[in-house]
Coordinates of C-alpha atoms in Angstrom, one line a residue:
M1385 CA 15.8 57.1 44.4
N1386 CA 14.1 54.7 47.3
L1387 CA 10.9 53.7 47.0
S1388 CA 9.5 56.6 49.4
Q1389 CA 10.8 58.9 46.4
F1390 CA 8.9 57.1 44.8
L1391 CA 5.5 57.1 46.0
L1392 CA 6.1 61.2 46.8
I1393 CA 6.4 61.6 43.0
L1394 CA 3.7 59.3 42.1
R1395 CA 1.4 61.4 44.9
A1396 CA 2.2 64.5 43.5
H1397 CA 1.1 64.1 40.3
L1398 CA -1.7 62.0 41.1
K1399 CA -3.8 64.0 38.4
I1400 CA -1.3 63.8 35.1
I1401 CA -1.8 59.9 36.3
L1402 CA -5.0 59.5 36.3
A1403 CA -5.8 60.8 33.8
I1404 CA -4.1 59.3 31.4
F1405 CA -5.1 56.1 32.9
G1406 CA -8.2 57.3 32.1
V1407 CA -8.0 58.4 28.6
T1408 CA -5.9 54.8 28.3
V1409 CA -9.5 52.7 29.3
L1410 CA -11.9 55.4 27.7
T1411 CA -10.5 54.3 24.4
T1412 CA -10.1 51.2 24.6
I1413 CA -13.3 51.2 25.4
V1414 CA -14.1 53.2 23.5
V1415 CA -12.4 51.7 20.3
S1416 CA -13.3 47.8 21.2
L1417 CA -17.5 48.7 20.7
L1418 CA -16.5 50.5 17.5
L1419 CA -14.2 47.5 15.9
P1420 CA -16.0 44.9 13.8
K1421 CA -17.2 42.2 15.6
Q1422 CA -15.0 39.2 13.8
Y1423 CA -16.4 35.7 14.6
K1424 CA -13.9 32.0 14.3
A1425 CA -15.3 28.8 13.1
T1426 CA -12.6 25.8 13.4
S1427 CA -13.3 22.2 11.7
S1428 CA -11.1 19.6 12.7
V1429 CA -9.8 17.0 10.2
V1430 CA -7.4 13.6 11.6
L1431 CA -4.8 11.7 8.8
N1432 CA -4.5 8.6 9.0
Y1433 CA -1.4 8.6 6.3
K1434 CA 1.2 6.2 4.9
A1435 CA 3.8 7.6 2.6
N1436 CA 5.0 4.8 -0.1
D1437 CA 7.2 5.1 -2.7
P1438 CA 4.7 4.6 -6.0
V1439 CA 8.2 2.9 -7.7
T1440 CA 9.7 0.4 -5.5
G1441 CA 6.0 0.7 -3.1
L1442 CA 8.5 0.3 0.2
V1443 CA 6.0 1.4 3.0
V1444 CA 7.3 4.7 5.3
T1445 CA 5.1 5.2 8.2
A1446 CA 3.8 8.9 8.3
Q1447 CA 5.4 9.7 11.8
A1448 CA 8.7 9.0 9.8
L1449 CA 8.9 11.6 8.2
P1450 CA 10.8 15.0 9.4
G1451 CA 8.7 17.5 8.3
Y1452 CA 5.2 16.0 7.4
M1453 CA 2.8 17.8 10.2
P1454 CA 3.9 20.8 9.3
T1455 CA 4.1 19.4 5.4
Q1456 CA 0.1 19.3 5.9
V1457 CA -0.7 22.8 7.7
D1458 CA 1.5 24.7 4.2
I1459 CA -1.0 22.0 2.3
I1460 CA -4.2 23.8 4.4
N1461 CA -2.8 27.1 3.6
S1462 CA -1.6 27.0 -0.4
R1463 CA -3.7 28.4 -3.6
S1464 CA -4.4 25.1 -4.9
V1465 CA -6.8 24.4 -1.9
A1466 CA -8.7 28.4 -1.3
L1467 CA -9.1 27.8 -5.6
R1468 CA -10.5 25.0 -5.2
V1469 CA -12.7 26.7 -2.4
I1470 CA -13.7 29.5 -4.6
D1471 CA -14.5 26.8 -7.4
D1472 CA -16.0 24.6 -5.2
L1473 CA -18.8 27.9 -2.9
K1474 CA -19.1 29.2 -6.8
L1475 CA -17.8 32.5 -3.8
A1476 CA -16.8 34.5 -8.1
E1477 CA -19.3 34.3 -9.4
Q1478 CA -21.0 36.1 -5.9
P1479 CA -22.8 40.1 -7.1
A1480 CA -21.5 41.5 -3.8
I1481 CA -17.8 39.4 -3.9
K1482 CA -18.0 41.1 -7.9
Q1483 CA -18.9 44.4 -6.2
S1484 CA -16.5 44.3 -3.2
F1485 CA -13.3 43.3 -6.0
A1486 CA -14.8 46.1 -8.2
N1487 CA -13.7 48.5 -5.2
D1488 CA -10.2 46.9 -4.1
N1489 CA -9.4 46.3 -7.3
G1490 CA -10.8 48.0 -10.1
G1491 CA -10.5 45.3 -12.0
N1492 CA -7.3 45.4 -12.5
S1493 CA -6.3 41.9 -11.2
D1494 CA -8.5 38.6 -11.3
I1495 CA -11.1 38.4 -8.7
R1496 CA -9.9 34.8 -8.5
N1497 CA -7.0 35.1 -7.7
W1498 CA -7.9 38.6 -5.7
L1499 CA -11.0 36.0 -3.3
T1500 CA -8.0 34.2 -2.3
D1501 CA -5.3 36.4 -0.6
V1502 CA -8.2 37.0 0.5
L1503 CA -9.3 34.2 2.3
L1504 CA -5.3 33.1 3.3
K1505 CA -5.0 36.2 4.7
N1506 CA -8.2 34.6 7.5
L1507 CA -7.4 31.8 7.1
D1508 CA -5.4 29.6 10.4
A1509 CA -4.2 25.7 10.8
V1510 CA -2.6 24.5 13.5
A1511 CA -1.4 20.7 14.0
S1512 CA -1.0 19.1 16.7
K1513 CA 2.1 18.1 18.7
D1514 CA 1.3 15.1 20.0
S1515 CA -1.3 13.8 17.5
S1516 CA -2.3 13.8 14.3
V1517 CA -4.8 16.2 13.7
I1518 CA -5.3 19.7 12.6
D1519 CA -8.0 22.5 13.5
I1520 CA -8.8 24.8 10.1
T1521 CA -9.6 27.9 11.8
Y1522 CA -11.4 30.5 9.5
K1523 CA -12.4 34.2 11.1
G1524 CA -15.1 36.5 9.7
A1525 CA -17.8 38.6 10.4
D1526 CA -21.1 36.5 9.5
P1527 CA -20.5 33.2 11.8
Q1528 CA -22.2 31.1 9.4
L1529 CA -19.7 31.8 6.5
A1530 CA -17.3 31.5 8.9
A1531 CA -18.2 28.3 9.6
T1532 CA -18.8 27.6 5.7
L1533 CA -15.8 28.3 4.2
A1534 CA -14.1 25.9 7.6
N1535 CA -15.8 22.6 6.5
A1536 CA -15.1 23.9 2.7
F1537 CA -11.0 24.1 3.8
A1538 CA -11.7 21.1 5.0
E1539 CA -13.4 19.4 2.2
A1540 CA -10.9 21.0 -0.1
Y1541 CA -8.2 20.0 1.7
Q1542 CA -9.1 16.0 1.5
Q1543 CA -10.0 16.5 -1.9
V1544 CA -6.2 18.0 -2.9
S1545 CA -4.8 15.4 -0.3
V1546 CA -6.6 13.2 -2.9
Q1547 CA -5.1 14.0 -6.1
L1548 CA -2.4 14.9 -4.8
K1549 CA -1.6 10.6 -3.9
L1550 CA -2.4 9.9 -7.1
E1551 CA -0.7 12.0 -8.9
P1552 CA 2.4 10.5 -8.1
T1553 CA 0.4 6.8 -8.9
R1554 CA -0.6 7.7 -12.3
K1555 CA 2.2 9.2 -13.0
A1556 CA 4.0 6.0 -11.9
S1557 CA 1.4 3.6 -13.4
Q1558 CA 2.2 4.9 -16.8
Y1559 CA 5.7 4.6 -16.1
F1560 CA 5.4 0.8 -15.5
N1561 CA 2.5 0.9 -18.4
D1562 CA 6.1 1.6 -20.5
Q1563 CA 8.5 -0.3 -19.2
I1564 CA 5.8 -3.5 -19.3
K1565 CA 6.0 -3.2 -23.2
V1566 CA 9.9 -2.7 -22.7
L1567 CA 9.6 -5.7 -20.6
R1568 CA 7.3 -8.4 -22.4
D1569 CA 9.7 -7.6 -25.7
N1570 CA 13.0 -8.3 -23.9
F1571 CA 10.7 -11.5 -23.2
E1572 CA 9.1 -12.2 -26.0
K1573 CA 12.9 -11.8 -28.0
A1574 CA 14.9 -13.9 -25.8
Q1575 CA 11.9 -16.9 -25.4
A1576 CA 11.9 -16.8 -29.6
K1577 CA 16.1 -16.6 -29.0
L1578 CA 16.3 -20.0 -26.8
S1579 CA 13.1 -21.9 -29.0
A1580 CA 15.5 -21.6 -32.4
Y1581 CA 18.8 -22.3 -30.7
Q1582 CA 16.8 -25.6 -29.7
Q1583 CA 15.7 -25.8 -32.5
E1584 CA 19.1 -25.7 -34.7
H1585 CA 20.3 -28.3 -32.4
G1586 CA 18.0 -30.8 -32.2
I1587 CA 17.9 -30.2 -28.6
T1588 CA 14.3 -31.6 -26.5
N1589 CA 15.9 -32.2 -22.9
M1590 CA 19.7 -31.0 -22.5
D1591 CA 19.6 -32.3 -19.8
N1592 CA 18.1 -35.8 -20.5
R1593 CA 21.0 -36.0 -23.5
L1594 CA 23.8 -35.7 -22.1
D1595 CA 23.4 -37.5 -19.2
V1596 CA 23.0 -40.6 -21.8
E1597 CA 26.4 -39.4 -23.7
N1598 CA 28.2 -39.4 -20.8
N1599 CA 27.2 -43.0 -19.1
R1600 CA 28.3 -43.7 -23.2
L1601 CA 32.1 -41.9 -22.6
N1602 CA 31.6 -44.0 -18.9
D1603 CA 31.3 -47.2 -21.1
L1604 CA 34.0 -46.1 -23.4
S1605 CA 36.3 -45.4 -21.2
T1606 CA 36.1 -48.5 -18.9
Q1607 CA 36.1 -50.4 -21.7
L1608 CA 39.5 -48.5 -23.0
V1609 CA 41.3 -49.3 -19.8
L1610 CA 40.1 -53.4 -20.3
T1611 CA 40.9 -53.6 -23.2
Q1612 CA 44.4 -52.0 -22.5
A1613 CA 45.2 -54.4 -19.7
A1614 CA 44.4 -57.1 -22.1
V1615 CA 46.8 -55.4 -25.1
S1616 CA 49.4 -55.1 -22.6
E1617 CA 49.5 -59.1 -21.3
A1618 CA 48.9 -60.2 -25.6
T1619 CA 51.6 -57.8 -26.0
S1620 CA 54.5 -59.8 -23.2
R1621 CA 52.9 -63.7 -24.6
R1622 CA 53.4 -62.2 -28.1
N1623 CA 56.8 -61.3 -27.3
Q1624 CA 57.8 -64.7 -25.2
A1625 CA 56.4 -66.5 -27.7
N1626 CA 58.1 -64.8 -30.4
G1627 CA 61.9 -65.1 -28.0
S1628 CA 61.3 -68.6 -27.2
A1629 CA 58.4 -70.8 -27.7
A1630 CA 59.1 -73.8 -26.2
D1631 CA 59.3 -71.7 -22.5
S1632 CA 56.2 -69.3 -23.3
P1633 CA 52.9 -71.1 -21.9
D1634 CA 50.8 -70.2 -24.3
V1635 CA 52.7 -73.0 -26.2
N1636 CA 53.3 -75.3 -23.4
S1637 CA 49.8 -75.1 -22.5
N1638 CA 48.6 -75.7 -26.5
P1639 CA 46.2 -79.5 -25.9
L1640 CA 47.9 -80.6 -29.7
I1641 CA 51.8 -79.6 -28.8
Q1642 CA 50.9 -81.3 -25.4
T1643 CA 50.0 -84.5 -27.2
L1644 CA 52.9 -83.8 -29.6
K1645 CA 55.3 -83.6 -27.1
A1646 CA 53.9 -86.9 -25.0
N1647 CA 54.1 -88.9 -28.8
L1648 CA 57.2 -87.4 -29.7
A1649 CA 58.8 -88.8 -25.9
G1650 CA 57.5 -92.0 -26.4
A1651 CA 59.1 -91.9 -30.2
Q1652 CA 62.7 -91.4 -29.4
A1653 CA 62.4 -93.9 -26.6
R1654 CA 61.7 -96.3 -29.0
F1655 CA 64.9 -95.2 -31.2
E1656 CA 67.8 -95.0 -28.9
Q1657 CA 66.9 -98.5 -27.7
A1658 CA 66.5 -99.5 -31.6
A1659 CA 69.4 -97.6 -32.4
R1660 CA 71.2 -99.8 -29.2
R1661 CA 70.2 -102.8 -30.4
L1662 CA 69.9 -101.9 -35.2
G1663 CA 72.2 -100.7 -36.8
V1664 CA 71.8 -97.4 -38.7
N1665 CA 70.9 -98.9 -42.0
H1666 CA 68.3 -101.1 -40.2
P1667 CA 64.7 -101.3 -41.1
G1668 CA 63.6 -100.3 -37.5
Y1669 CA 66.3 -98.4 -37.0
Q1670 CA 65.1 -96.2 -40.5
T1671 CA 61.7 -96.4 -39.2
A1672 CA 62.2 -95.5 -35.3
K1673 CA 64.4 -92.2 -36.8
A1674 CA 61.8 -91.6 -39.9
E1675 CA 59.2 -91.8 -36.6
V1676 CA 61.0 -88.8 -34.8
D1677 CA 61.3 -86.6 -37.1
G1678 CA 57.8 -86.5 -38.2
L1679 CA 57.0 -86.0 -34.5
R1680 CA 59.7 -83.2 -34.4
A1681 CA 58.4 -81.8 -37.3
Q1682 CA 54.8 -81.4 -36.2
L1683 CA 55.2 -80.3 -32.8
N1684 CA 58.4 -77.4 -34.6
S1685 CA 54.9 -76.6 -37.2
A1686 CA 52.2 -76.8 -33.5
I1687 CA 54.8 -74.4 -32.2
A1688 CA 54.5 -71.6 -34.9
S1689 CA 51.6 -71.8 -35.4
T1690 CA 50.5 -71.8 -32.3
S1691 CA 53.0 -68.5 -31.8
A1692 CA 51.6 -66.7 -34.7
S1693 CA 48.0 -67.2 -33.1
V1694 CA 49.3 -65.8 -30.1
G1695 CA 50.4 -62.6 -32.4
T1696 CA 47.5 -62.5 -33.8
N1697 CA 45.5 -62.3 -30.6
A1698 CA 48.0 -59.0 -29.9
T1699 CA 47.4 -57.7 -33.3
I1700 CA 43.3 -57.7 -33.1
L1701 CA 43.2 -56.6 -29.4
Q1702 CA 45.7 -53.0 -30.5
K1703 CA 43.0 -52.7 -33.2
R1704 CA 40.3 -53.1 -31.5
E1705 CA 42.1 -50.7 -28.7
S1706 CA 42.7 -48.0 -31.1
E1707 CA 39.3 -48.6 -32.7
I1708 CA 37.7 -48.0 -29.0
R1709 CA 40.2 -44.9 -28.5
A1710 CA 39.2 -43.4 -31.9
E1711 CA 35.2 -44.2 -29.7
F1712 CA 36.7 -42.8 -26.6
N1713 CA 37.5 -39.5 -28.3
A1714 CA 35.0 -38.9 -30.7
Q1715 CA 32.0 -39.2 -27.6
K1716 CA 34.6 -37.4 -25.5
I1717 CA 34.0 -34.3 -28.0
K1718 CA 30.8 -34.7 -28.5
V1719 CA 30.4 -35.1 -24.8
L1720 CA 32.3 -31.4 -24.5
E1721 CA 30.7 -29.9 -27.5
L1722 CA 26.8 -30.7 -25.5
N1723 CA 28.3 -29.1 -22.3
R1724 CA 29.3 -25.5 -25.2
T1725 CA 25.8 -25.9 -25.8
R1726 CA 24.4 -26.2 -22.8
D1727 CA 26.0 -23.4 -21.3
E1728 CA 24.9 -21.8 -24.2
M1729 CA 21.8 -22.4 -24.2
S1730 CA 21.3 -22.2 -19.7
V1731 CA 23.1 -18.3 -20.6
L1732 CA 20.0 -18.1 -23.0
Q1733 CA 16.8 -19.8 -20.1
R1734 CA 18.4 -17.7 -17.2
D1735 CA 17.9 -14.5 -19.7
L1736 CA 14.2 -15.7 -20.6
D1737 CA 14.4 -16.5 -17.2
S1738 CA 15.8 -12.7 -16.1
A1739 CA 13.2 -11.3 -18.9
Q1740 CA 10.3 -13.1 -17.5
R1741 CA 10.6 -12.4 -13.6
A1742 CA 11.3 -8.6 -15.2
F1743 CA 8.7 -9.0 -16.8
E1744 CA 6.0 -11.0 -13.5
L1745 CA 7.3 -8.1 -11.2
T1746 CA 6.8 -4.9 -13.7
S1747 CA 3.2 -6.8 -14.2
Q1748 CA 1.8 -6.8 -10.6
R1749 CA 2.6 -3.4 -9.7
F1750 CA 1.7 -2.2 -12.9
T1751 CA -1.8 -4.1 -11.5
Q1752 CA -0.6 -2.1 -8.0
T1753 CA -0.7 1.2 -8.7
N1754 CA -3.0 1.3 -11.9
L1755 CA -5.6 0.4 -8.8
E1756 CA -4.3 2.1 -6.5
G1757 CA -4.1 5.3 -8.7
Q1758 CA -7.9 5.1 -9.7
S1759 CA -8.3 5.1 -6.0
N1760 CA -10.3 7.7 -4.4
Q1761 CA -9.7 7.2 -1.1
S1762 CA -8.8 9.8 1.1
D1763 CA -6.1 9.6 4.2
V1764 CA -7.8 13.0 5.5
A1765 CA -11.5 12.1 7.8
I1766 CA -13.5 15.0 9.4
L1767 CA -13.1 15.0 12.6
A1768 CA -15.1 17.8 13.7
S1769 CA -17.2 20.2 10.7
A1770 CA -16.8 23.8 12.3
V1771 CA -20.2 25.1 14.1
P1772 CA -21.4 28.7 13.6
P1773 CA -20.2 31.0 16.8
T1774 CA -22.7 32.5 19.2
K1775 CA -19.6 34.5 20.8
P1776 CA -17.0 36.8 18.6
S1777 CA -14.0 36.0 19.3
S1778 CA -13.2 39.9 18.9
P1779 CA -13.1 41.8 20.0
R1780 CA -12.4 41.2 23.5
I1781 CA -13.2 43.9 25.6
L1782 CA -13.2 42.8 28.8
I1783 CA -9.0 41.5 28.2
N1784 CA -8.8 44.5 26.4
T1785 CA -10.4 46.5 29.1
L1786 CA -7.7 45.2 31.5
L1787 CA -4.8 45.0 29.6
S1788 CA -5.3 49.0 28.9
I1789 CA -5.5 49.0 32.6
F1790 CA -2.0 48.4 32.8
V1791 CA -1.0 49.9 30.4
G1792 CA -2.6 52.9 31.4
A1793 CA -1.4 52.7 34.6
I1794 CA 2.1 52.2 33.4
L1795 CA 1.9 54.9 31.1
G1796 CA 0.8 57.3 33.4
V1797 CA 3.5 56.4 36.6
A1798 CA 6.0 56.7 33.0
A1799 CA 4.6 60.1 32.5
A1800 CA 5.0 61.0 36.4
L1801 CA 8.7 59.6 36.2
G1802 CA 9.3 61.9 33.3
L1803 CA 7.8 65.0 33.8
E1804 CA 9.9 64.9 37.5
L1805 CA 12.9 64.3 36.2
L1806 CA 12.0 67.1 33.5
N1807 CA 11.8 69.4 36.7
R1808 CA 13.0 67.8 39.9
R1809 CA 11.5 69.4 43.0
V1810 CA 12.8 68.6 47.0
R1811 CA 9.9 66.6 47.9
S1812 CA 11.4 65.2 51.6
E1813 CA 15.0 65.6 53.3
E1814 CA 16.4 62.2 51.4
D1815 CA 16.2 64.9 48.5
L1816 CA 18.2 67.5 50.4
I1817 CA 20.6 64.9 51.2
E1818 CA 21.4 63.4 48.2
G1819 CA 20.9 67.0 46.1
L1820 CA 22.9 69.1 48.6
G1821 CA 25.1 67.4 50.7
I1822 CA 23.7 68.9 54.0
Q1823 CA 22.9 67.8 57.2
V1824 CA 19.2 67.4 57.9
L1825 CA 18.7 69.4 61.2
G1826 CA 15.1 69.5 61.9
Q1827 CA 11.4 69.1 60.4
L1828 CA 8.5 72.1 60.4
A1829 CA 5.2 70.8 59.4
R1830 CA 3.4 72.6 57.4
P1831 CA 0.8 75.0 58.0
A1832 CA -2.8 74.7 58.1
Q1833 CA -3.3 77.8 56.7
G1834 CA -1.2 80.9 54.6
K1835 CA 2.3 80.4 53.5
T1836 CA 5.1 80.0 56.2
R1837 CA 8.5 82.1 55.4
V1838 CA 9.4 78.6 53.9
Q1839 CA 7.7 78.6 51.5
R1840 CA 7.8 82.2 50.7
L1841 CA 11.7 81.1 50.2
G1842 CA 10.8 78.7 47.0
L1843 CA 10.5 75.1 49.1
R1844 CA 6.7 73.9 48.0
N1845 CA 5.1 70.9 47.8
G1846 CA 6.6 69.2 51.1
P1847 CA 8.1 68.3 54.3
R1848 CA 10.5 71.6 55.2
A1849 CA 13.5 71.9 56.7
L1850 CA 16.3 73.3 57.4
G1851 CA 20.1 72.9 57.1
A1852 CA 22.9 73.6 59.2

């Protein structure tokens, strides 16, 4: 079907098209005039919200929370907000609403739940895509009532948002309060355990006491080293004095021995002279010999005494070494015990510090959450309050009429095409060519009046054609 055939079909069924078009437009206008008028009032709210974990205190901006704005829209459309509106405006106590409820539900259900369903059907909340503004729109037959309910929903949303924010904060505050009691007990137990340990071991300042004992241990260590060196030297001299006393430096350096040796040398010289001049029985010989023997005996006695004193000195030094070693070992054990005690006390001190930090941090978080739980400040602010609309939002007669014109035209054309398909007519030479497959040789104009022979043959309502 080409455009020419389509236009011929529309021309043939023009009356039907106009009838359907007129009925559609007229019906739309009548229905639009008969429908009750509906008014829309809009109240806008803006959100300035920061989400924070009541336990950890971490703050997250609202833009970082996925689905934050849709969540707020769902809150506005929730039954909790609608019930708060009903309670704030005392809608359930109004006689007209009670009568409507009795007529609609027969008094079998709760009027507040029934009112909630009615209000939510006429409520529409839309969040802006690029901002934190939400438009709360209520549709109703009364413009004043629509504005009142839109504002009531905005205020109820404010109150519910505060409640939703404070409820977890108050629960967190109660949780911190319970934890503070536990942490306080732990802190007091750790403190009591540390005090008891200090009293048991007599410790006031572990670091100072340990420093004193360490210094003493170092002094004993130095003394022990020096004494060991002295003992080693004294033992060597004692061994030398016991083995060859005449060669011992301790013996030779003794002044008495040196004097006796000098006297002995002189006596020996005199004895040798007397021996050359005198006989063995001569008194001079005997006197010289007695002098030499006496000096030698004194020298040997002095050497023996000096050797014994060297050995005694070594013995004394060895004893002193043993005493210092015993003191050193005892001091080392004492220092090790103090180290162990300090380690144990350090563990108790760390437990006390940890318990104190936990108690202080929890106390701070409790104070913060407790203050937040008592705050009634809302993160939702009313940007624009709803005012009673002056013009109804529906029915829109002009838009409905324009739409009915379009729909009526479509229905009329569809009806014409449907009738043509049910009863196909020859309306142009193209219909003969496509329908009968014959060649058109000519075309006769329609007579002004009367019927032609062609019309009597059944080719009516259009150009007539003859085929070969």
